[in-house]
Amino acid sequence: MTNAAGEGEGNARDSSPDSNGSDAAALIEITNALTSSLDFREILQTVVKRTAEVVRVDRVSLVMSPEKEGTVGYVVVASDDASIANLPIELDKYPEIQQALRTREPVTIHDANTHPLLEGVRGDVPSDHLGTMTLVPIVWEELASGVLFLRSQAKRGSLSERELGFCRIIANTTAIALRNARVMQSLRDHTQQATFARFEAERRLQSFKRYADLFASSPEGIAVVDRAGRLVFANPRSYDMLGYNEGDFAGALLAEVIHPDDREEAKDVVAGFSRGEFPKERDLRVVRGDGRVVTCSISCSALLDGDGAVLLSFRDVTQHRRTERELVRTKIFLERLIAASVDGIVAADLKGNVILYNHGAERIHSRRADDVIGKVNVRDLYPPGTAAEVMALIRSSAHGGPGRLESTRLEALASDGQRVPISLSAAVIYDERGNETATFGIFTDLRERIHVEERLAQAQEKLAMSEKQALLAELAGTAAHELNQPLTTVMAYAELLQRKLNAEQPEHKAAARIVA
């Protein structure tokens, strides 16, 4: 409470013409400050300092509460300390500020040491900081965004009606200035953003110009579609590849040019755009404008323009895919041919590691392919020293020319150590530059052939013996025939002599011996 002397002094100040004149001068000065300076903090510093001088208080500060019913306020400026700037305070410890913000009416505390409003926080504030307080809300459009906080010693007394009215004018003027400052800041921010956006657009346009020729002359089709799969634009190669004119295809859906059998797959691709899925190297068949079907390999990626557009790059791979299918068929045929061969076929890299091993080789070496390929060196398929001999024969020119070995009899080594007679044809495989990349050999198992040859030799030997015996018999028959006639004559003469001669005579005994 103020005393009578204080009230009289206040009334005297209210009625003084000089006081009214000084108030008007101060208002003009503050108004000029609010409209002339570009430094808003400097403006507010001038406001609180001149207000403190006019109403003769110890301290005037401007406290702002940015959020409605917020718990944190900010001391923006203070008349007695120019270093204070946006000092955060807990509004729960300033019930007087909360009341002024809530009621949007001035709050006057004649003696802070005894006022019931400060009962809960009085112990937190030194007693010499307490005194007379006046809080004038800063209101704009029924919303209190802050207070003009005036504080002085208790002996100074409360503000007079004139001084309070002056402070309310200052608070209202400050509210308008703050509102205008926010508008100007918003305009500056918007202008800055627009300027930056224009600069960024110009920069991006300049960066895109360098790629314009590349886009137009690209050998691949390049198109941009939206998330629904509708064409936004495409380069000339796209229209040429698809057999359309630009006007015919503009704005069309991607699915409209896809072959009917591939449209479901194309729809799945488009549906994946919204999920952030952008496939690469996906083959889709496309129906050209002339009705011809081509296979295109399509890759997708998101554009960084924020509109959800998708960049498609595609190329005609019809011939490539046809060639791939032919190569696959050829590969399958060769694999089946190698697998079905009765001869063993073995290939090895330059280090001797076996990389190909067919069923015929399994039969010759008594080893499974799974136990050989990548695990066994080709040296282990021959007796010791034979592999080196084979390579020497391959590289010589005496057996079919360098890099080739015509059919040569050798021995292979079975898993049980048995030596298997084989006929080997081998060669070196070269790459397109003429560098050696691998070797291969064709093993013909000679065991059955050798067995047949042995049986044939035995048969031939028996036949030769039979022929010899027949010849001897024939010779004997011929000899017997040739000797038979002279012997008959001799026998006849011997019998005749035996009859004619006397038994005592020696000739009779000789004739008897011949007849016998």
PDB file of N, CA and C in Angstrom, residues 122-176:
ATOM      1  N   ARG A 122       8.140 -16.301  -2.248  1.00  0.00           N
ATOM      2  CA  ARG A 122       8.858 -15.207  -1.592  1.00  0.00           C
ATOM      3  C   ARG A 122      10.190 -15.685  -1.031  1.00  0.00           C
ATOM      4  N   GLY A 123      10.264 -16.914  -0.544  1.00  0.00           N
ATOM      5  CA  GLY A 123      11.513 -17.408   0.021  1.00  0.00           C
ATOM      6  C   GLY A 123      12.595 -17.620  -1.021  1.00  0.00           C
ATOM      7  N   ASP A 124      12.224 -17.700  -2.291  1.00  0.00           N
ATOM      8  CA  ASP A 124      13.201 -17.948  -3.355  1.00  0.00           C
ATOM      9  C   ASP A 124      13.852 -16.669  -3.850  1.00  0.00           C
ATOM     10  N   VAL A 125      13.340 -15.493  -3.414  1.00  0.00           N
ATOM     11  CA  VAL A 125      13.839 -14.213  -3.931  1.00  0.00           C
ATOM     12  C   VAL A 125      14.408 -13.401  -2.774  1.00  0.00           C
ATOM     13  N   PRO A 126      15.623 -12.873  -2.906  1.00  0.00           N
ATOM     14  CA  PRO A 126      16.186 -12.024  -1.843  1.00  0.00           C
ATOM     15  C   PRO A 126      15.247 -10.866  -1.546  1.00  0.00           C
ATOM     16  N   SER A 127      15.158 -10.517  -0.265  1.00  0.00           N
ATOM     17  CA  SER A 127      14.209  -9.477   0.148  1.00  0.00           C
ATOM     18  C   SER A 127      14.534  -8.124  -0.448  1.00  0.00           C
ATOM     19  N   ASP A 128      15.830  -7.859  -0.713  1.00  0.00           N
ATOM     20  CA  ASP A 128      16.171  -6.561  -1.275  1.00  0.00           C
ATOM     21  C   ASP A 128      15.778  -6.455  -2.743  1.00  0.00           C
ATOM     22  N   HIS A 129      15.388  -7.604  -3.378  1.00  0.00           N
ATOM     23  CA  HIS A 129      14.918  -7.563  -4.758  1.00  0.00           C
ATOM     24  C   HIS A 129      13.431  -7.303  -4.818  1.00  0.00           C
ATOM     25  N   LEU A 130      12.779  -7.391  -3.690  1.00  0.00           N
ATOM     26  CA  LEU A 130      11.340  -7.178  -3.661  1.00  0.00           C
ATOM     27  C   LEU A 130      11.030  -5.698  -3.436  1.00  0.00           C
ATOM     28  N   GLY A 131       9.825  -5.332  -3.776  1.00  0.00           N
ATOM     29  CA  GLY A 131       9.404  -3.940  -3.622  1.00  0.00           C
ATOM     30  C   GLY A 131       8.077  -3.779  -4.321  1.00  0.00           C
ATOM     31  N   THR A 132       7.936  -2.670  -5.052  1.00  0.00           N
ATOM     32  CA  THR A 132       6.714  -2.428  -5.804  1.00  0.00           C
ATOM     33  C   THR A 132       6.875  -2.991  -7.215  1.00  0.00           C
ATOM     34  N   MET A 133       5.857  -3.717  -7.681  1.00  0.00           N
ATOM     35  CA  MET A 133       5.889  -4.319  -9.018  1.00  0.00           C
ATOM     36  C   MET A 133       4.637  -3.940  -9.778  1.00  0.00           C
ATOM     37  N   THR A 134       4.803  -3.661 -11.041  1.00  0.00           N
ATOM     38  CA  THR A 134       3.672  -3.420 -11.937  1.00  0.00           C
ATOM     39  C   THR A 134       3.915  -4.215 -13.217  1.00  0.00           C
ATOM     40  N   LEU A 135       2.931  -5.002 -13.598  1.00  0.00           N
ATOM     41  CA  LEU A 135       3.043  -5.830 -14.800  1.00  0.00           C
ATOM     42  C   LEU A 135       1.929  -5.449 -15.757  1.00  0.00           C
ATOM     43  N   VAL A 136       2.297  -4.975 -16.934  1.00  0.00           N
ATOM     44  CA  VAL A 136       1.330  -4.542 -17.945  1.00  0.00           C
ATOM     45  C   VAL A 136       1.374  -5.553 -19.096  1.00  0.00           C
ATOM     46  N   PRO A 137       0.275  -6.273 -19.365  1.00  0.00           N
ATOM     47  CA  PRO A 137       0.298  -7.294 -20.423  1.00  0.00           C
ATOM     48  C   PRO A 137       0.420  -6.677 -21.819  1.00  0.00           C
ATOM     49  N   ILE A 138       1.103  -7.372 -22.660  1.00  0.00           N
ATOM     50  CA  ILE A 138       1.226  -6.989 -24.075  1.00  0.00           C
ATOM     51  C   ILE A 138       0.221  -7.847 -24.836  1.00  0.00           C
ATOM     52  N   VAL A 139      -0.874  -7.223 -25.281  1.00  0.00           N
ATOM     53  CA  VAL A 139      -2.013  -7.952 -25.832  1.00  0.00           C
ATOM     54  C   VAL A 139      -2.214  -7.554 -27.289  1.00  0.00           C
ATOM     55  N   TRP A 140      -2.421  -8.580 -28.110  1.00  0.00           N
ATOM     56  CA  TRP A 140      -2.778  -8.342 -29.518  1.00  0.00           C
ATOM     57  C   TRP A 140      -3.851  -9.352 -29.910  1.00  0.00           C
ATOM     58  N   GLU A 141      -5.008  -8.815 -30.323  1.00  0.00           N
ATOM     59  CA  GLU A 141      -6.140  -9.637 -30.734  1.00  0.00           C
ATOM     60  C   GLU A 141      -6.511 -10.641 -29.646  1.00  0.00           C
ATOM     61  N   GLU A 142      -6.710 -10.123 -28.436  1.00  0.00           N
ATOM     62  CA  GLU A 142      -7.164 -10.895 -27.287  1.00  0.00           C
ATOM     63  C   GLU A 142      -6.168 -11.957 -26.830  1.00  0.00           C
ATOM     64  N   LEU A 143      -4.939 -11.863 -27.278  1.00  0.00           N
ATOM     65  CA  LEU A 143      -3.933 -12.838 -26.880  1.00  0.00           C
ATOM     66  C   LEU A 143      -2.763 -12.117 -26.239  1.00  0.00           C
ATOM     67  N   ALA A 144      -2.472 -12.497 -24.968  1.00  0.00           N
ATOM     68  CA  ALA A 144      -1.344 -11.901 -24.258  1.00  0.00           C
ATOM     69  C   ALA A 144      -0.093 -12.708 -24.568  1.00  0.00           C
ATOM     70  N   SER A 145       0.880 -12.064 -25.177  1.00  0.00           N
ATOM     71  CA  SER A 145       2.110 -12.760 -25.552  1.00  0.00           C
ATOM     72  C   SER A 145       3.283 -12.386 -24.664  1.00  0.00           C
ATOM     73  N   GLY A 146       3.077 -11.442 -23.728  1.00  0.00           N
ATOM     74  CA  GLY A 146       4.160 -11.041 -22.857  1.00  0.00           C
ATOM     75  C   GLY A 146       3.706  -9.951 -21.902  1.00  0.00           C
ATOM     76  N   VAL A 147       4.663  -9.480 -21.097  1.00  0.00           N
ATOM     77  CA  VAL A 147       4.344  -8.415 -20.143  1.00  0.00           C
ATOM     78  C   VAL A 147       5.475  -7.401 -20.125  1.00  0.00           C
ATOM     79  N   LEU A 148       5.093  -6.166 -19.809  1.00  0.00           N
ATOM     80  CA  LEU A 148       6.060  -5.116 -19.501  1.00  0.00           C
ATOM     81  C   LEU A 148       6.177  -5.107 -17.981  1.00  0.00           C
ATOM     82  N   PHE A 149       7.340  -5.512 -17.468  1.00  0.00           N
ATOM     83  CA  PHE A 149       7.531  -5.770 -16.040  1.00  0.00           C
ATOM     84  C   PHE A 149       8.316  -4.597 -15.457  1.00  0.00           C
ATOM     85  N   LEU A 150       7.636  -3.793 -14.567  1.00  0.00           N
ATOM     86  CA  LEU A 150       8.265  -2.640 -13.922  1.00  0.00           C
ATOM     87  C   LEU A 150       8.454  -2.959 -12.449  1.00  0.00           C
ATOM     88  N   ARG A 151       9.654  -2.634 -11.926  1.00  0.00           N
ATOM     89  CA  ARG A 151       9.948  -2.921 -10.529  1.00  0.00           C
ATOM     90  C   ARG A 151      10.731  -1.750  -9.939  1.00  0.00           C
ATOM     91  N   SER A 152      10.373  -1.423  -8.686  1.00  0.00           N
ATOM     92  CA  SER A 152      11.081  -0.344  -7.976  1.00  0.00           C
ATOM     93  C   SER A 152      11.041  -0.634  -6.486  1.00  0.00           C
ATOM     94  N   GLN A 153      11.777   0.159  -5.735  1.00  0.00           N
ATOM     95  CA  GLN A 153      11.776  -0.011  -4.284  1.00  0.00           C
ATOM     96  C   GLN A 153      10.423   0.402  -3.716  1.00  0.00           C
ATOM     97  N   ALA A 154      10.091  -0.186  -2.565  1.00  0.00           N
ATOM     98  CA  ALA A 154       8.770   0.059  -1.970  1.00  0.00           C
ATOM     99  C   ALA A 154       8.545   1.522  -1.652  1.00  0.00           C
ATOM    100  N   LYS A 155       9.601   2.242  -1.277  1.00  0.00           N
ATOM    101  CA  LYS A 155       9.436   3.643  -0.896  1.00  0.00           C
ATOM    102  C   LYS A 155       9.050   4.523  -2.074  1.00  0.00           C
ATOM    103  N   ARG A 156       9.293   4.018  -3.291  1.00  0.00           N
ATOM    104  CA  ARG A 156       8.951   4.817  -4.480  1.00  0.00           C
ATOM    105  C   ARG A 156       7.439   4.931  -4.627  1.00  0.00           C
ATOM    106  N   GLY A 157       6.694   3.878  -4.199  1.00  0.00           N
ATOM    107  CA  GLY A 157       5.253   3.903  -4.302  1.00  0.00           C
ATOM    108  C   GLY A 157       4.782   3.334  -5.631  1.00  0.00           C
ATOM    109  N   SER A 158       3.489   3.122  -5.730  1.00  0.00           N
ATOM    110  CA  SER A 158       2.902   2.550  -6.942  1.00  0.00           C
ATOM    111  C   SER A 158       2.833   3.586  -8.047  1.00  0.00           C
ATOM    112  N   LEU A 159       2.608   3.099  -9.278  1.00  0.00           N
ATOM    113  CA  LEU A 159       2.477   4.003 -10.423  1.00  0.00           C
ATOM    114  C   LEU A 159       1.178   4.779 -10.312  1.00  0.00           C
ATOM    115  N   SER A 160       1.235   5.993 -10.745  1.00  0.00           N
ATOM    116  CA  SER A 160       0.025   6.810 -10.794  1.00  0.00           C
ATOM    117  C   SER A 160      -0.807   6.384 -11.991  1.00  0.00           C
ATOM    118  N   GLU A 161      -2.023   6.890 -12.056  1.00  0.00           N
ATOM    119  CA  GLU A 161      -2.888   6.568 -13.186  1.00  0.00           C
ATOM    120  C   GLU A 161      -2.259   7.008 -14.496  1.00  0.00           C
ATOM    121  N   ARG A 162      -1.624   8.186 -14.466  1.00  0.00           N
ATOM    122  CA  ARG A 162      -0.971   8.682 -15.687  1.00  0.00           C
ATOM    123  C   ARG A 162       0.155   7.761 -16.091  1.00  0.00           C
ATOM    124  N   GLU A 163       0.978   7.359 -15.114  1.00  0.00           N
ATOM    125  CA  GLU A 163       2.114   6.491 -15.414  1.00  0.00           C
ATOM    126  C   GLU A 163       1.648   5.118 -15.892  1.00  0.00           C
ATOM    127  N   LEU A 164       0.593   4.598 -15.266  1.00  0.00           N
ATOM    128  CA  LEU A 164       0.067   3.306 -15.693  1.00  0.00           C
ATOM    129  C   LEU A 164      -0.515   3.398 -17.098  1.00  0.00           C
ATOM    130  N   GLY A 165      -1.214   4.513 -17.356  1.00  0.00           N
ATOM    131  CA  GLY A 165      -1.752   4.708 -18.711  1.00  0.00           C
ATOM    132  C   GLY A 165      -0.643   4.811 -19.739  1.00  0.00           C
ATOM    133  N   PHE A 166       0.426   5.520 -19.354  1.00  0.00           N
ATOM    134  CA  PHE A 166       1.584   5.629 -20.252  1.00  0.00           C
ATOM    135  C   PHE A 166       2.145   4.237 -20.560  1.00  0.00           C
ATOM    136  N   CYS A 167       2.275   3.417 -19.508  1.00  0.00           N
ATOM    137  CA  CYS A 167       2.829   2.064 -19.699  1.00  0.00           C
ATOM    138  C   CYS A 167       1.907   1.202 -20.560  1.00  0.00           C
ATOM    139  N   ARG A 168       0.581   1.394 -20.400  1.00  0.00           N
ATOM    140  CA  ARG A 168      -0.344   0.618 -21.223  1.00  0.00           C
ATOM    141  C   ARG A 168      -0.224   1.020 -22.690  1.00  0.00           C
ATOM    142  N   ILE A 169      -0.035   2.316 -22.918  1.00  0.00           N
ATOM    143  CA  ILE A 169       0.168   2.763 -24.307  1.00  0.00           C
ATOM    144  C   ILE A 169       1.441   2.142 -24.879  1.00  0.00           C
ATOM    145  N   ILE A 170       2.498   2.160 -24.049  1.00  0.00           N
ATOM    146  CA  ILE A 170       3.765   1.565 -24.499  1.00  0.00           C
ATOM    147  C   ILE A 170       3.578   0.077 -24.786  1.00  0.00           C
ATOM    148  N   ALA A 171       2.832  -0.634 -23.913  1.00  0.00           N
ATOM    149  CA  ALA A 171       2.604  -2.067 -24.108  1.00  0.00           C
ATOM    150  C   ALA A 171       1.826  -2.321 -25.392  1.00  0.00           C
ATOM    151  N   ASN A 172       0.770  -1.513 -25.635  1.00  0.00           N
ATOM    152  CA  ASN A 172      -0.017  -1.687 -26.861  1.00  0.00           C
ATOM    153  C   ASN A 172       0.817  -1.388 -28.108  1.00  0.00           C
ATOM    154  N   THR A 173       1.612  -0.313 -28.006  1.00  0.00           N
ATOM    155  CA  THR A 173       2.475   0.030 -29.142  1.00  0.00           C
ATOM    156  C   THR A 173       3.495  -1.075 -29.400  1.00  0.00           C
ATOM    157  N   THR A 174       4.023  -1.623 -28.298  1.00  0.00           N
ATOM    158  CA  THR A 174       4.990  -2.726 -28.440  1.00  0.00           C
ATOM    159  C   THR A 174       4.327  -3.948 -29.056  1.00  0.00           C
ATOM    160  N   ALA A 175       3.064  -4.229 -28.659  1.00  0.00           N
ATOM    161  CA  ALA A 175       2.342  -5.368 -29.229  1.00  0.00           C
ATOM    162  C   ALA A 175       2.211  -5.220 -30.742  1.00  0.00           C
ATOM    163  N   ILE A 176       1.854  -3.989 -31.165  1.00  0.00           N
ATOM    164  CA  ILE A 176       1.735  -3.750 -32.611  1.00  0.00           C
ATOM    165  C   ILE A 176       3.086  -3.918 -33.293  1.00  0.00           C
TER     166      ILE A 176
END
